[in-house]
CSV table of C-alpha atoms in Angstrom, one decimal:
chain,number,residue,atom,x,y,z
A,1,UNK,CA,0.4,0.2,0.1
A,2,UNK,CA,2.8,2.8,0.8
A,3,UNK,CA,4.6,1.5,-2.2
A,4,UNK,CA,1.6,2.5,-4.2
A,5,UNK,CA,1.1,5.5,-2.8
A,6,UNK,CA,4.6,6.9,-2.9
A,7,UNK,CA,5.2,6.1,-6.6
A,8,UNK,CA,5.1,9.3,-8.6
A,9,UNK,CA,4.4,7.2,-12.0
A,10,UNK,CA,1.2,5.7,-10.6
A,11,UNK,CA,-2.5,6.0,-10.4
A,12,UNK,CA,-1.8,7.2,-6.6
A,13,UNK,CA,0.6,9.9,-7.7
A,14,UNK,CA,-0.2,13.3,-6.3
A,15,UNK,CA,-1.8,12.1,-3.1
A,16,UNK,CA,-1.8,13.8,0.3
A,17,UNK,CA,-1.4,11.2,2.7
A,18,UNK,CA,-0.5,11.0,6.3
A,19,UNK,CA,0.0,7.5,7.7
A,20,UNK,CA,-0.2,6.6,11.4
A,21,UNK,CA,0.1,3.1,13.2
A,22,UNK,CA,-1.8,2.6,16.4
A,23,UNK,CA,-1.7,0.1,18.7
A,24,UNK,CA,-2.7,-1.1,22.3
A,25,UNK,CA,0.6,-2.7,22.9
A,26,UNK,CA,4.3,-2.2,23.1
A,27,UNK,CA,5.5,-2.7,19.7
A,28,UNK,CA,5.6,0.4,18.5
A,29,UNK,CA,9.6,1.0,18.2
A,30,UNK,CA,9.8,-2.3,16.0
A,31,UNK,CA,6.9,-0.7,13.8
A,32,UNK,CA,9.2,2.7,13.5
A,33,UNK,CA,12.2,0.6,12.5
A,34,UNK,CA,10.3,-1.4,10.2
A,35,UNK,CA,8.7,1.6,8.4
A,36,UNK,CA,12.3,3.5,8.1
A,37,UNK,CA,13.8,0.1,6.6
A,38,UNK,CA,11.0,0.0,4.1
A,39,UNK,CA,11.9,3.6,3.1
A,40,UNK,CA,15.1,3.0,3.6
A,41,UNK,CA,15.1,0.0,0.6
A,42,UNK,CA,15.2,-2.2,2.5
A,43,UNK,CA,12.0,-4.5,2.7
A,44,UNK,CA,12.5,-7.7,0.6
A,45,UNK,CA,9.2,-7.5,-1.9
A,46,UNK,CA,10.7,-3.9,-3.0
A,47,UNK,CA,14.3,-4.8,-4.3
A,48,UNK,CA,16.2,-1.3,-5.9
A,49,UNK,CA,16.5,2.4,-5.0
A,50,UNK,CA,15.0,3.4,-1.4
A,51,UNK,CA,11.0,4.6,-2.5
A,52,UNK,CA,11.3,7.2,-0.1
A,53,UNK,CA,14.7,8.0,1.9
A,54,UNK,CA,13.0,11.3,3.1
A,55,UNK,CA,10.5,8.8,5.1
A,56,UNK,CA,13.2,6.8,6.9
A,57,UNK,CA,13.6,9.7,9.3
A,58,UNK,CA,11.1,11.4,11.9
A,59,UNK,CA,7.9,12.8,11.0
A,60,UNK,CA,9.1,16.2,9.6
A,61,UNK,CA,6.9,18.9,11.2
A,62,UNK,CA,7.5,17.1,14.7
A,63,UNK,CA,11.1,14.8,15.0
A,64,UNK,CA,9.3,12.4,16.8
A,65,UNK,CA,7.7,9.3,15.5
A,66,UNK,CA,6.1,7.4,18.4
A,67,UNK,CA,3.8,9.0,20.6
A,68,UNK,CA,1.9,7.8,24.0
A,69,UNK,CA,-1.7,8.8,24.7
A,70,UNK,CA,-3.4,8.9,27.9
A,71,UNK,CA,-6.8,10.3,28.4
A,72,UNK,CA,-6.6,13.2,30.9
A,73,UNK,CA,-9.7,15.0,33.2
A,74,UNK,CA,-8.2,17.4,35.3
A,75,UNK,CA,-8.4,21.0,35.7
A,76,UNK,CA,-9.0,22.4,32.0
A,77,UNK,CA,-7.6,19.3,30.3
A,78,UNK,CA,-10.6,17.0,28.9
A,79,UNK,CA,-9.3,14.6,26.6
A,80,UNK,CA,-6.5,12.9,25.4
A,81,UNK,CA,-2.4,14.0,25.3
A,82,UNK,CA,0.4,12.5,24.0
A,83,UNK,CA,4.1,12.3,25.2
A,84,UNK,CA,6.6,12.0,22.7
A,85,UNK,CA,8.7,8.2,23.3
A,86,UNK,CA,12.4,8.7,23.7
A,87,UNK,CA,13.8,6.4,21.1
A,88,UNK,CA,10.6,6.0,18.9
A,89,UNK,CA,12.5,7.3,15.8
A,90,UNK,CA,15.3,4.7,14.5
A,91,UNK,CA,18.4,5.7,15.9
A,92,UNK,CA,17.4,9.0,17.4
A,93,UNK,CA,15.8,10.8,20.5
A,94,UNK,CA,14.0,13.6,21.4
A,95,UNK,CA,15.0,16.7,20.0
A,96,UNK,CA,15.8,20.0,21.9
A,97,UNK,CA,13.5,22.8,20.9
A,98,UNK,CA,10.8,20.6,19.9
A,99,UNK,CA,6.9,20.3,21.4
A,100,UNK,CA,7.3,17.1,23.8
A,101,UNK,CA,3.5,17.1,24.5
A,102,UNK,CA,0.8,17.4,22.3
A,103,UNK,CA,-3.0,17.8,22.7
A,104,UNK,CA,-5.9,16.7,20.6
A,105,UNK,CA,-5.1,19.5,18.3
A,106,UNK,CA,-1.6,18.6,18.0
A,107,UNK,CA,-1.9,15.5,17.1
A,108,UNK,CA,-4.4,16.0,14.5
A,109,UNK,CA,-1.7,18.3,12.7
A,110,UNK,CA,0.8,15.6,13.3
A,111,UNK,CA,-2.0,13.2,11.4
A,112,UNK,CA,-1.7,15.5,8.7
A,113,UNK,CA,-5.1,17.1,8.8
A,114,UNK,CA,-3.9,20.5,9.1
A,115,UNK,CA,-0.8,21.7,6.9
A,116,UNK,CA,0.8,23.3,9.3
A,117,UNK,CA,1.5,26.2,7.5
A,118,UNK,CA,3.8,25.0,5.0
A,119,UNK,CA,3.0,25.5,1.2
A,120,UNK,CA,2.9,21.7,0.3
A,121,UNK,CA,1.7,19.1,1.7
A,122,UNK,CA,4.9,16.5,2.8
A,123,UNK,CA,3.9,13.1,3.4
A,124,UNK,CA,4.1,11.8,6.7
A,125,UNK,CA,4.1,8.9,9.2
A,126,UNK,CA,4.0,7.9,12.8
A,127,UNK,CA,2.8,5.8,15.6
A,128,UNK,CA,0.5,6.2,18.3
A,129,UNK,CA,0.5,3.9,21.9
A,130,UNK,CA,-3.3,3.9,22.7
A,131,UNK,CA,-4.4,4.1,26.0
A,132,UNK,CA,-5.8,0.8,26.4
A,133,UNK,CA,-6.5,1.2,30.3
A,134,UNK,CA,-9.0,4.3,29.3
A,135,UNK,CA,-11.0,1.8,27.1
A,136,UNK,CA,-10.8,-0.9,30.0
A,137,UNK,CA,-12.0,1.0,32.2
A,138,UNK,CA,-14.8,2.3,30.2
A,139,UNK,CA,-15.9,-1.1,29.5
A,140,UNK,CA,-14.3,-1.1,26.4
A,141,UNK,CA,-17.0,1.2,25.2
A,142,UNK,CA,-16.5,2.5,21.4
A,143,UNK,CA,-16.7,6.2,22.9
A,144,UNK,CA,-13.5,4.9,25.1
A,145,UNK,CA,-11.5,3.6,22.4
A,146,UNK,CA,-8.7,4.4,20.0
A,147,UNK,CA,-9.6,7.9,18.8
A,148,UNK,CA,-10.3,9.1,15.9
A,149,UNK,CA,-10.5,12.5,14.8
A,150,UNK,CA,-13.2,13.7,12.2
A,151,UNK,CA,-13.8,17.4,11.0
A,152,UNK,CA,-17.2,16.8,9.1
A,153,UNK,CA,-17.6,20.1,8.4
A,154,UNK,CA,-14.1,20.3,6.7
A,155,UNK,CA,-14.1,19.0,3.1
A,156,UNK,CA,-10.2,18.9,2.7
A,157,UNK,CA,-9.7,16.2,4.8
A,158,UNK,CA,-10.8,12.5,5.2
A,159,UNK,CA,-9.7,10.2,8.0
A,160,UNK,CA,-9.6,6.3,7.3
A,161,UNK,CA,-9.1,4.1,10.4
A,162,UNK,CA,-8.2,0.2,9.6
A,163,UNK,CA,-9.0,-2.3,12.6
A,164,UNK,CA,-9.6,-5.9,12.4
A,165,UNK,CA,-11.6,-5.5,16.0
A,166,UNK,CA,-14.3,-2.6,14.7
A,167,UNK,CA,-17.5,-4.6,14.8
A,168,UNK,CA,-21.4,-3.9,13.6
A,169,UNK,CA,-22.2,-3.1,17.0
A,170,UNK,CA,-22.9,0.1,18.6
A,171,UNK,CA,-21.6,-1.4,22.5
A,172,UNK,CA,-18.9,-3.1,21.2
A,173,UNK,CA,-15.6,-1.2,18.8
A,174,UNK,CA,-12.6,0.0,19.8
A,175,UNK,CA,-12.3,3.3,17.8
A,176,UNK,CA,-14.1,6.2,19.3
A,177,UNK,CA,-14.9,8.9,16.5
A,178,UNK,CA,-14.5,12.0,18.2
A,179,UNK,CA,-15.6,15.2,16.3
A,180,UNK,CA,-15.7,19.0,16.3
A,181,UNK,CA,-17.6,21.7,15.3
A,182,UNK,CA,-14.6,23.6,13.6
A,183,UNK,CA,-10.8,24.9,13.9
A,184,UNK,CA,-9.7,25.1,17.5
A,185,UNK,CA,-13.0,23.4,18.9
A,186,UNK,CA,-12.4,20.6,21.6
A,187,UNK,CA,-13.7,17.3,20.3
A,188,UNK,CA,-15.7,15.0,21.8
A,189,UNK,CA,-16.9,11.4,21.3
A,190,UNK,CA,-20.1,10.3,19.1
A,191,UNK,CA,-22.4,7.7,20.5
A,192,UNK,CA,-21.8,3.9,19.9
A,193,UNK,CA,-24.8,4.0,17.0
A,194,UNK,CA,-22.9,6.7,15.2
A,195,UNK,CA,-20.0,5.4,15.4
A,196,UNK,CA,-21.3,2.0,14.3
A,197,UNK,CA,-23.0,4.4,11.0
A,198,UNK,CA,-19.2,5.5,10.2
A,199,UNK,CA,-18.8,2.3,8.5
A,200,UNK,CA,-17.5,2.3,4.9
A,201,UNK,CA,-17.3,6.3,5.0
A,202,UNK,CA,-14.2,6.6,8.1
A,203,UNK,CA,-14.0,3.2,9.5
A,204,UNK,CA,-12.7,-0.1,8.0
A,205,UNK,CA,-13.0,-3.4,9.9
A,206,UNK,CA,-9.9,-5.7,8.3
A,207,UNK,CA,-9.9,-9.3,7.7
A,208,UNK,CA,-6.6,-9.8,8.3
A,209,UNK,CA,-5.7,-12.2,6.0
A,210,UNK,CA,-7.5,-10.6,3.2
A,211,UNK,CA,-5.3,-7.8,3.3
A,212,UNK,CA,-2.0,-9.5,3.6
A,213,UNK,CA,-3.0,-11.8,0.4
A,214,UNK,CA,-4.3,-9.0,-1.6
A,215,UNK,CA,-1.6,-5.8,-2.1
A,216,UNK,CA,-4.3,-3.6,-2.8
A,217,UNK,CA,-7.1,-4.3,-0.7
A,218,UNK,CA,-6.4,-1.2,1.3
A,219,UNK,CA,-6.4,0.5,-1.6
A,220,UNK,CA,-10.0,-0.3,-2.4
A,221,UNK,CA,-11.0,0.1,0.3
A,222,UNK,CA,-9.6,3.8,0.8
A,223,UNK,CA,-11.7,4.5,-2.6
A,224,UNK,CA,-14.8,3.0,-1.1
A,225,UNK,CA,-14.4,5.3,1.4
A,226,UNK,CA,-14.3,8.0,-0.7
A,227,UNK,CA,-17.4,7.0,-2.7
A,228,UNK,CA,-19.0,6.6,0.8
A,229,UNK,CA,-18.3,10.0,2.0
A,230,UNK,CA,-19.2,11.6,-1.0
A,231,UNK,CA,-22.9,9.9,-0.9
A,232,UNK,CA,-23.4,10.2,2.7
A,233,UNK,CA,-22.7,13.3,3.2
A,234,UNK,CA,-23.2,15.0,0.6
A,235,UNK,CA,-26.5,17.1,2.4
A,236,UNK,CA,-26.8,18.6,6.1
A,237,UNK,CA,-29.6,15.9,6.5
A,238,UNK,CA,-28.0,13.4,5.9
A,239,UNK,CA,-25.0,14.0,7.8
A,240,UNK,CA,-27.0,15.0,10.9
A,241,UNK,CA,-29.0,11.4,10.1
A,242,UNK,CA,-25.3,9.5,10.6
A,243,UNK,CA,-24.1,11.6,13.3
A,244,UNK,CA,-27.3,12.2,15.7
A,245,UNK,CA,-27.7,9.7,18.5
A,246,UNK,CA,-30.9,8.3,17.2
A,247,UNK,CA,-31.8,4.7,15.3
């Protein structure tokens, strides 16, 4: 999938994207190393010149590639905060002069949903270790799961979350879709039913073996979600029907 997205002569040429790996586990450093190795041309399935040596290093605007999430509700803070993890960048460490903690707005920038003041968008990647205990202590409710930030009033960006633990069940899913009303506004979780209705638009359940056996599986689902967003959010009434709490 990454190989296709960065192919400057392929059908996805010119695509603006950010890849964010999400995990409840502690495998983040290994994931960062694997992506860096692919970018340096060390993947056995893609011999030849490095496909994107610039992506072998840290996320351009933030200097770190691995962040750990924690949900906090104290004082004026209510939401997720993300701390940079030393050593998250292969061969690197925390750089002086760069932010080491991000709020939800900051991590949205990290994920490429705003352009961070640059004239041209640069593909980037990062890995987030999500707050498993917040999900567990919340009874595994969708609203306490891995957060996906979605701004339905901003047509420029389209987040898509792939996970094998997404279920067609308002009471059982691993992703918490959090929306806001505009730039700078706080994010809030949708209901489990609203999250369920967003499958095929910003959420995709991954049948693990199918994705492994078919190298273009993810690309096909990206196109499906783009079509789903265009069809389901064409009017304000459609949008309200999906994001509302009603059945």
